[in-house]
CSV table of C-alpha atoms in Angstrom, one decimal:
chain,number,residue,atom,x,y,z
A,8,UNK,CA,177.4,-112.6,89.6
A,9,UNK,CA,175.4,-115.5,90.8
A,10,UNK,CA,173.9,-116.2,87.3
A,11,UNK,CA,177.5,-116.1,85.8
A,12,UNK,CA,178.7,-118.6,88.4
A,13,UNK,CA,175.8,-121.0,87.7
A,14,UNK,CA,176.4,-120.7,84.0
A,15,UNK,CA,180.0,-121.6,84.4
A,16,UNK,CA,179.0,-124.5,86.6
A,17,UNK,CA,176.5,-125.7,83.9
A,18,UNK,CA,179.4,-125.6,81.3
A,19,UNK,CA,181.8,-127.5,83.6
A,20,UNK,CA,179.6,-130.2,84.6
A,21,UNK,CA,179.3,-132.0,81.1
A,22,UNK,CA,183.0,-131.9,80.7
A,23,UNK,CA,183.6,-133.5,84.1
A,24,UNK,CA,180.9,-136.1,83.4
A,25,UNK,CA,182.4,-136.7,80.0
A,26,UNK,CA,185.9,-137.3,81.6
A,27,UNK,CA,184.6,-139.6,84.2
A,28,UNK,CA,182.8,-141.7,81.7
A,29,UNK,CA,185.6,-141.7,79.5
A,30,UNK,CA,188.0,-142.9,82.3
A,31,UNK,CA,185.5,-145.5,83.2
A,32,UNK,CA,185.2,-146.9,79.8
A,33,UNK,CA,189.0,-147.0,79.3
A,34,UNK,CA,189.2,-148.7,82.7
A,35,UNK,CA,186.7,-151.3,81.7
A,36,UNK,CA,188.4,-152.0,78.5
A,37,UNK,CA,191.8,-152.3,80.2
A,38,UNK,CA,190.3,-154.8,82.8
A,39,UNK,CA,189.0,-156.9,80.1
A,40,UNK,CA,192.2,-156.8,78.1
A,41,UNK,CA,194.0,-158.0,81.3
A,42,UNK,CA,191.5,-161.0,81.6
A,43,UNK,CA,190.8,-160.1,85.3
A,44,UNK,CA,189.7,-163.2,87.1
A,45,UNK,CA,187.6,-161.6,89.8
A,46,UNK,CA,188.8,-164.5,91.9
A,47,UNK,CA,187.5,-163.1,95.3
A,48,UNK,CA,184.0,-162.6,93.8
A,49,UNK,CA,184.1,-166.3,92.7
A,50,UNK,CA,184.8,-167.1,96.5
A,51,UNK,CA,181.9,-165.0,97.5
A,52,UNK,CA,179.6,-166.8,95.2
A,53,UNK,CA,180.8,-170.2,96.4
A,54,UNK,CA,180.3,-169.1,100.0
A,55,UNK,CA,176.7,-168.1,99.1
A,56,UNK,CA,176.1,-171.5,97.3
A,57,UNK,CA,177.5,-173.4,100.3
A,58,UNK,CA,175.1,-171.5,102.6
A,59,UNK,CA,172.0,-172.4,100.3
A,60,UNK,CA,173.3,-176.0,100.1
A,61,UNK,CA,173.8,-176.2,103.9
A,62,UNK,CA,177.4,-177.1,103.6
A,63,UNK,CA,180.3,-176.6,106.0
A,64,UNK,CA,181.4,-173.0,105.1
A,65,UNK,CA,184.8,-173.1,106.6
A,66,UNK,CA,185.7,-176.4,105.0
A,67,UNK,CA,185.2,-174.6,101.7
A,68,UNK,CA,188.1,-174.6,99.2
A,69,UNK,CA,187.2,-173.0,95.9
A,70,UNK,CA,188.7,-171.7,92.6
A,71,UNK,CA,191.9,-173.0,91.1
A,72,UNK,CA,193.8,-171.4,94.0
A,73,UNK,CA,191.8,-173.5,96.5
A,74,UNK,CA,190.8,-170.3,98.5
A,75,UNK,CA,189.0,-170.7,101.8
A,76,UNK,CA,186.2,-168.8,103.3
A,77,UNK,CA,187.6,-166.2,105.7
A,78,UNK,CA,184.9,-163.7,106.5
A,79,UNK,CA,182.3,-164.0,109.3
A,80,UNK,CA,179.2,-166.0,108.6
A,81,UNK,CA,177.1,-162.7,108.1
A,82,UNK,CA,179.1,-162.1,105.0
A,83,UNK,CA,178.1,-165.4,103.6
A,84,UNK,CA,174.5,-164.8,104.0
A,85,UNK,CA,174.9,-161.6,102.0
A,86,UNK,CA,176.6,-163.3,99.3
A,87,UNK,CA,173.8,-165.8,98.6
A,88,UNK,CA,172.0,-163.6,96.0
A,89,UNK,CA,175.1,-163.9,93.9
A,90,UNK,CA,174.1,-167.6,93.2
A,91,UNK,CA,171.0,-166.4,91.3
A,92,UNK,CA,173.3,-164.9,88.5
A,93,UNK,CA,175.4,-166.5,86.0
A,94,UNK,CA,179.0,-165.8,86.2
A,95,UNK,CA,179.2,-163.4,83.3
A,96,UNK,CA,176.3,-161.4,84.6
A,97,UNK,CA,177.6,-161.4,88.1
A,98,UNK,CA,181.1,-160.1,86.8
A,99,UNK,CA,179.5,-157.4,84.9
A,100,UNK,CA,177.3,-156.3,87.8
A,101,UNK,CA,180.2,-156.3,90.1
A,102,UNK,CA,182.3,-154.2,88.0
A,103,UNK,CA,179.5,-151.7,87.5
A,104,UNK,CA,178.6,-151.7,91.1
A,105,UNK,CA,182.2,-151.0,92.1
A,106,UNK,CA,182.5,-148.2,89.8
A,107,UNK,CA,179.3,-146.7,91.2
A,108,UNK,CA,180.6,-147.3,94.8
A,109,UNK,CA,183.8,-145.5,93.8
A,110,UNK,CA,181.8,-142.4,92.7
A,111,UNK,CA,180.0,-142.5,96.0
A,112,UNK,CA,183.2,-143.0,98.1
A,113,UNK,CA,184.9,-140.1,96.4
A,114,UNK,CA,181.8,-138.0,97.0
A,115,UNK,CA,181.7,-138.9,100.6
A,116,UNK,CA,185.5,-138.3,100.9
A,117,UNK,CA,185.0,-134.8,99.5
A,118,UNK,CA,182.2,-134.2,101.8
A,119,UNK,CA,184.4,-135.2,104.6
A,120,UNK,CA,187.1,-132.8,103.7
A,121,UNK,CA,184.6,-130.0,102.9
A,122,UNK,CA,185.0,-129.9,99.0
A,123,UNK,CA,181.9,-131.9,97.7
A,124,UNK,CA,181.1,-129.9,94.5
A,125,UNK,CA,179.8,-132.4,92.0
A,126,UNK,CA,182.2,-131.6,89.1
A,127,UNK,CA,185.2,-132.0,91.6
A,128,UNK,CA,183.8,-135.4,92.5
A,129,UNK,CA,183.7,-136.4,89.0
A,130,UNK,CA,187.2,-135.2,88.2
A,131,UNK,CA,188.6,-136.9,91.3
A,132,UNK,CA,186.8,-140.2,90.5
A,133,UNK,CA,188.1,-140.3,87.0
A,134,UNK,CA,191.6,-140.3,88.3
A,135,UNK,CA,191.1,-142.3,91.4
A,136,UNK,CA,189.9,-145.4,89.4
A,137,UNK,CA,193.5,-145.9,88.1
A,138,UNK,CA,195.2,-146.2,91.5
A,139,UNK,CA,196.4,-149.5,92.5
A,140,UNK,CA,194.0,-150.3,95.5
A,141,UNK,CA,191.0,-149.5,93.4
A,142,UNK,CA,192.2,-151.2,90.3
A,143,UNK,CA,192.9,-154.4,92.3
A,144,UNK,CA,189.6,-154.1,94.2
A,145,UNK,CA,187.7,-154.2,90.9
A,146,UNK,CA,190.0,-156.8,89.5
A,147,UNK,CA,189.3,-159.3,92.3
A,148,UNK,CA,185.7,-158.3,92.7
A,149,UNK,CA,186.3,-157.3,96.2
A,150,UNK,CA,184.1,-155.5,98.8
A,151,UNK,CA,186.3,-152.9,100.0
A,152,UNK,CA,184.6,-149.9,98.5
A,153,UNK,CA,181.3,-151.1,99.8
A,154,UNK,CA,182.7,-151.2,103.4
A,155,UNK,CA,184.5,-148.0,103.0
A,156,UNK,CA,181.2,-146.3,101.9
A,157,UNK,CA,179.4,-147.7,104.8
A,158,UNK,CA,182.0,-146.3,107.2
A,159,UNK,CA,182.2,-142.9,105.6
A,160,UNK,CA,178.6,-142.5,105.2
A,161,UNK,CA,178.2,-143.0,108.9
A,162,UNK,CA,181.1,-140.8,109.9
A,163,UNK,CA,180.5,-137.8,107.5
A,164,UNK,CA,176.6,-137.4,107.4
A,165,UNK,CA,176.1,-135.7,110.8
A,166,UNK,CA,178.2,-133.6,113.2
A,167,UNK,CA,179.7,-135.6,116.0
A,168,UNK,CA,177.6,-133.7,118.7
A,169,UNK,CA,174.2,-134.7,117.2
A,170,UNK,CA,174.1,-138.5,116.4
A,171,UNK,CA,170.7,-139.9,115.7
A,172,UNK,CA,169.0,-143.4,115.9
A,173,UNK,CA,171.0,-144.7,112.8
A,174,UNK,CA,174.4,-143.5,113.9
A,175,UNK,CA,176.8,-146.3,114.1
A,176,UNK,CA,174.6,-148.9,112.3
A,177,UNK,CA,176.6,-149.0,109.0
A,178,UNK,CA,179.9,-149.1,110.7
A,179,UNK,CA,178.6,-152.1,112.9
A,180,UNK,CA,177.3,-153.7,109.6
A,181,UNK,CA,180.7,-153.2,108.0
A,182,UNK,CA,182.4,-154.9,111.0
A,183,UNK,CA,180.0,-157.8,110.8
A,184,UNK,CA,181.1,-158.3,107.1
A,185,UNK,CA,184.8,-157.9,107.8
A,186,UNK,CA,186.3,-157.3,111.1
A,187,UNK,CA,188.8,-154.5,110.4
A,188,UNK,CA,186.2,-151.6,110.4
A,189,UNK,CA,185.4,-152.6,114.1
A,190,UNK,CA,188.4,-150.3,114.9
A,191,UNK,CA,186.1,-147.2,114.2
A,192,UNK,CA,183.6,-148.3,116.8
A,193,UNK,CA,186.6,-148.6,119.3
A,194,UNK,CA,187.6,-145.1,118.2
A,195,UNK,CA,184.1,-143.7,119.0
A,196,UNK,CA,184.0,-145.6,122.4
A,197,UNK,CA,187.5,-144.3,123.4
A,198,UNK,CA,186.7,-140.7,122.2
A,199,UNK,CA,183.5,-140.6,124.4
A,200,UNK,CA,185.4,-142.0,127.5
A,201,UNK,CA,188.3,-139.5,126.9
A,202,UNK,CA,185.7,-136.7,126.5
A,203,UNK,CA,184.1,-137.6,129.9
A,204,UNK,CA,187.5,-137.9,131.6
A,205,UNK,CA,188.3,-134.4,130.3
A,206,UNK,CA,185.1,-133.0,131.8
A,207,UNK,CA,183.2,-132.8,128.4
A,208,UNK,CA,179.9,-134.5,127.4
A,209,UNK,CA,181.1,-137.8,125.9
A,210,UNK,CA,177.5,-139.0,125.4
A,211,UNK,CA,177.2,-138.4,121.6
A,212,UNK,CA,180.3,-140.5,121.0
A,213,UNK,CA,179.2,-143.3,123.3
A,214,UNK,CA,175.8,-143.4,121.7
A,215,UNK,CA,177.5,-143.5,118.4
A,216,UNK,CA,179.6,-146.5,119.5
A,217,UNK,CA,176.7,-148.3,121.2
A,218,UNK,CA,174.8,-148.0,117.8
A,219,UNK,CA,177.8,-149.7,116.1
A,220,UNK,CA,178.0,-152.4,118.6
A,221,UNK,CA,174.2,-153.0,118.5
A,222,UNK,CA,174.2,-153.4,114.6
A,223,UNK,CA,177.5,-155.8,114.9
A,224,UNK,CA,175.8,-157.9,117.5
A,225,UNK,CA,172.3,-158.0,115.7
A,226,UNK,CA,174.0,-158.9,112.4
A,227,UNK,CA,176.0,-161.6,114.2
A,228,UNK,CA,173.2,-163.1,116.1
A,229,UNK,CA,171.2,-163.3,112.9
A,230,UNK,CA,174.0,-165.2,111.2
A,231,UNK,CA,174.1,-167.5,114.3
A,232,UNK,CA,170.5,-168.1,114.1
A,233,UNK,CA,170.7,-169.1,110.4
A,234,UNK,CA,174.1,-170.8,110.4
A,235,UNK,CA,174.8,-172.0,114.0
A,236,UNK,CA,177.5,-174.6,113.3
A,237,UNK,CA,179.5,-172.1,111.0
A,238,UNK,CA,179.1,-169.4,113.5
A,239,UNK,CA,180.4,-171.5,116.4
A,240,UNK,CA,183.3,-172.7,114.3
A,241,UNK,CA,184.3,-169.1,113.2
A,242,UNK,CA,184.0,-167.3,116.6
A,243,UNK,CA,185.5,-170.1,118.5
A,244,UNK,CA,188.5,-170.8,116.4
A,245,UNK,CA,188.7,-169.6,112.8
A,246,UNK,CA,188.7,-165.9,113.7
A,247,UNK,CA,192.2,-166.4,115.4
A,248,UNK,CA,193.7,-168.5,112.5
A,249,UNK,CA,195.3,-165.6,110.6
A,250,UNK,CA,197.3,-168.1,108.4
A,251,UNK,CA,194.0,-169.1,106.7
A,252,UNK,CA,193.9,-165.7,105.1
A,253,UNK,CA,197.3,-165.8,103.3
A,254,UNK,CA,201.0,-166.1,104.0
A,255,UNK,CA,202.2,-163.1,106.1
A,256,UNK,CA,205.2,-162.4,103.8
A,257,UNK,CA,203.2,-162.1,100.6
A,258,UNK,CA,204.0,-158.9,98.7
A,259,UNK,CA,200.2,-158.0,98.5
A,260,UNK,CA,200.3,-157.9,102.4
A,261,UNK,CA,200.7,-154.2,103.1
A,262,UNK,CA,200.2,-154.5,106.9
A,263,UNK,CA,202.9,-154.1,109.6
A,264,UNK,CA,202.9,-157.9,109.8
A,265,UNK,CA,203.8,-158.3,106.3
A,266,UNK,CA,206.6,-155.7,106.3
A,267,UNK,CA,208.1,-157.4,109.4
A,268,UNK,CA,207.9,-160.9,107.8
A,269,UNK,CA,209.8,-159.8,104.7
A,270,UNK,CA,212.2,-157.8,106.7
A,271,UNK,CA,213.1,-160.6,109.1
A,272,UNK,CA,212.9,-163.3,106.2
A,273,UNK,CA,210.5,-165.3,108.3
A,274,UNK,CA,207.0,-166.6,107.5
A,275,UNK,CA,205.8,-165.6,111.1
A,276,UNK,CA,207.1,-162.5,112.9
A,277,UNK,CA,205.4,-163.5,116.1
A,278,UNK,CA,205.7,-161.5,119.3
A,279,UNK,CA,207.5,-158.6,117.6
A,280,UNK,CA,204.5,-158.0,115.3
A,281,UNK,CA,202.1,-158.2,118.2
A,282,UNK,CA,204.2,-155.5,120.1
A,283,UNK,CA,204.4,-153.5,116.9
A,284,UNK,CA,200.8,-153.6,116.2
A,285,UNK,CA,199.8,-153.0,119.8
A,286,UNK,CA,201.9,-150.0,119.9
A,287,UNK,CA,200.7,-148.6,116.6
A,288,UNK,CA,197.1,-149.1,117.7
A,289,UNK,CA,197.6,-147.2,121.0
A,290,UNK,CA,199.4,-144.3,119.2
A,291,UNK,CA,197.1,-144.2,116.2
A,292,UNK,CA,194.0,-144.2,118.3
A,293,UNK,CA,195.4,-141.5,120.5
A,294,UNK,CA,196.1,-139.3,117.5
A,295,UNK,CA,192.5,-140.0,116.1
A,296,UNK,CA,190.8,-139.3,119.5
A,297,UNK,CA,192.8,-136.2,119.9
A,298,UNK,CA,191.8,-135.0,116.5
A,299,UNK,CA,188.2,-135.8,117.0
A,300,UNK,CA,188.1,-134.0,120.4
A,301,UNK,CA,189.7,-130.9,118.8
A,302,UNK,CA,187.2,-130.7,116.0
A,303,UNK,CA,189.1,-132.4,113.3
A,304,UNK,CA,186.9,-135.3,112.2
A,305,UNK,CA,188.5,-135.6,108.8
A,306,UNK,CA,191.9,-136.2,110.3
A,307,UNK,CA,190.4,-138.5,112.9
A,308,UNK,CA,188.6,-140.7,110.3
A,309,UNK,CA,191.7,-140.9,108.1
A,310,UNK,CA,194.0,-141.8,111.0
A,311,UNK,CA,191.7,-144.4,112.2
A,312,UNK,CA,191.4,-146.0,108.9
A,313,UNK,CA,195.3,-146.0,108.3
A,314,UNK,CA,195.8,-147.4,111.8
A,315,UNK,CA,193.3,-150.3,111.2
A,316,UNK,CA,195.2,-151.1,107.9
A,317,UNK,CA,198.6,-151.1,109.6
A,318,UNK,CA,197.6,-153.4,112.6
A,319,UNK,CA,195.5,-155.9,110.8
A,320,UNK,CA,197.3,-159.2,110.5
A,321,UNK,CA,196.7,-159.1,106.7
A,322,UNK,CA,195.9,-155.8,104.7
A,323,UNK,CA,196.1,-156.7,101.2
A,324,UNK,CA,197.0,-153.8,98.7
A,325,UNK,CA,193.4,-153.5,97.6
A,326,UNK,CA,192.3,-152.8,101.2
A,327,UNK,CA,194.1,-149.5,100.9
A,328,UNK,CA,191.3,-147.8,99.0
A,329,UNK,CA,191.3,-145.4,101.9
A,330,UNK,CA,194.3,-143.7,100.2
A,331,UNK,CA,191.7,-141.6,98.4
A,332,UNK,CA,190.2,-139.6,101.3
A,333,UNK,CA,193.8,-139.5,102.8
A,334,UNK,CA,195.2,-137.9,99.7
A,335,UNK,CA,192.3,-135.5,99.3
A,336,UNK,CA,192.7,-134.5,103.0
A,337,UNK,CA,196.3,-133.7,102.7
A,338,UNK,CA,195.6,-131.8,99.4
A,339,UNK,CA,192.8,-129.7,100.8
A,340,UNK,CA,194.8,-128.8,103.8
A,341,UNK,CA,197.6,-127.3,101.9
A,342,UNK,CA,200.0,-130.3,102.3
A,343,UNK,CA,200.4,-130.6,98.6
A,344,UNK,CA,203.9,-132.3,98.6
A,345,UNK,CA,202.8,-135.0,101.0
A,346,UNK,CA,199.6,-135.4,98.9
A,347,UNK,CA,201.6,-135.8,95.7
A,348,UNK,CA,204.0,-138.1,97.2
A,349,UNK,CA,201.2,-140.4,98.6
A,350,UNK,CA,199.4,-140.2,95.2
A,351,UNK,CA,202.7,-141.4,93.5
A,352,UNK,CA,203.0,-144.2,95.8
A,353,UNK,CA,199.6,-145.6,95.3
A,354,UNK,CA,199.6,-145.0,91.6
A,355,UNK,CA,203.0,-146.5,90.9
A,356,UNK,CA,202.0,-150.3,91.4
A,357,UNK,CA,205.7,-150.4,92.8
A,358,UNK,CA,204.9,-153.4,95.1
A,359,UNK,CA,204.4,-155.6,91.9
A,360,UNK,CA,207.8,-154.6,90.6
A,361,UNK,CA,209.5,-157.1,93.0
A,362,UNK,CA,209.7,-160.9,92.6
A,363,UNK,CA,206.5,-162.7,94.1
A,364,UNK,CA,204.4,-165.7,93.6
A,365,UNK,CA,205.5,-169.4,93.8
A,366,UNK,CA,208.6,-170.3,95.7
A,367,UNK,CA,208.0,-167.6,98.3
A,368,UNK,CA,210.7,-165.2,97.0
A,369,UNK,CA,209.4,-162.6,99.4
A,370,UNK,CA,211.4,-164.3,102.1
A,371,UNK,CA,214.6,-163.4,100.3
A,372,UNK,CA,214.1,-159.8,99.4
A,373,UNK,CA,217.1,-157.4,99.2
A,374,UNK,CA,217.0,-153.8,100.3
A,375,UNK,CA,215.5,-152.4,97.2
A,376,UNK,CA,212.6,-155.1,97.2
A,377,UNK,CA,212.0,-154.6,100.7
A,378,UNK,CA,211.6,-150.8,100.2
A,379,UNK,CA,209.2,-151.3,97.1
A,380,UNK,CA,207.2,-153.9,98.9
A,381,UNK,CA,206.7,-151.9,102.0
A,382,UNK,CA,205.8,-148.5,100.5
A,383,UNK,CA,202.1,-148.6,101.7
A,384,UNK,CA,202.7,-149.3,105.5
A,385,UNK,CA,205.6,-146.8,105.5
A,386,UNK,CA,203.6,-144.1,103.8
A,387,UNK,CA,200.7,-144.9,106.3
A,388,UNK,CA,203.0,-144.5,109.3
A,389,UNK,CA,204.5,-141.2,107.9
A,390,UNK,CA,200.9,-140.0,107.5
A,391,UNK,CA,200.2,-140.9,111.2
A,392,UNK,CA,203.2,-138.7,112.1
A,393,UNK,CA,202.1,-135.9,109.8
A,394,UNK,CA,198.6,-136.0,111.2
A,395,UNK,CA,199.9,-135.6,114.8
A,396,UNK,CA,202.0,-132.7,113.8
A,397,UNK,CA,199.2,-131.0,111.9
A,398,UNK,CA,196.7,-130.9,114.7
A,399,UNK,CA,195.9,-127.5,116.4
A,400,UNK,CA,196.9,-126.8,120.0
A,401,UNK,CA,194.3,-127.4,122.7
A,402,UNK,CA,193.8,-123.7,122.9
A,403,UNK,CA,192.7,-123.4,119.3
A,404,UNK,CA,189.8,-126.0,119.9
A,405,UNK,CA,187.1,-123.4,120.4
A,406,UNK,CA,187.5,-121.9,117.0
A,407,UNK,CA,187.0,-125.2,115.2
A,408,UNK,CA,184.6,-127.4,117.0
A,409,UNK,CA,183.8,-129.3,113.9
A,410,UNK,CA,186.0,-129.0,110.9
């Protein structure tokens, strides 16, 4: 029987690999036919050039859209090698790199949910490349897949009870590049504290959180040593100016702040958004910590990711690449209708069906447009509710210490 199963696997692998390569090829052709600008990649290259020239990083305005530098200074240091490539080579390398990262991301996601067979990873990757967050990530030359891989690698490679010296490092580095992943470090810290309050050993989670904090601080101090002026400007002021990233009401902003701005027809929802984000952060972290302490790490990671996307001041649609592990989690846990519905949302490109662009039409949306432009946050909020209801009761914890 083992020989037969091995033989069947050998027959399935070439088919899965061929399907993945065919999908990637079609994707590449479609992106070229769409004349993708990779505008964010051009901003990264300009940031690297500014660092090499000793310029003012946060006075930078580049591309035809006059986009500013919005990431922490450590990210700009990482972007300096981009200046060694011509634009055509850089774009090709970025596309190839993002497709390779997608394959790794799907593999890590399937390892997280417990279904990491190679042929399945290839089939899922062949489909996942066409969902809107992935398409837009590659279209803009974004770093979302890299950051998601760093986080998932950290949180899926070892059981929670056995962290090692590297635990937390990649989460901390991801947060040093872009602040949103820092919520994973907060999640680990709160889990450790909650475990101690409940009479359990919270040490493993606290060590994991310390590793993330140390990596973040180390990367930030390195950037401060190389770019002292830019580091001071960013951490003393720029980090709080959310308006520099983009307008809150833009259709692409699929965070709670974007939904409220469009719903209230205001460019700044103010205190209402702060209250909604704070409440969501508390409730989301509570669900994630509860899932982690009950041995449901896949649920904990997915809930933490969705919570971070909801509460961030700006979560562009391409930030929602985390829909991949979320859909896989729902599907593998038998919640097939929920998984299919979420897959439909993220593959529909519905947010781009509504008026957007110059003239700020998002401030005057009707009910239909509001619904279509708020599908990602609404789906994310529903996922948090579903995650809470899917957790086992405390009495069942002993049977599943690490899902």
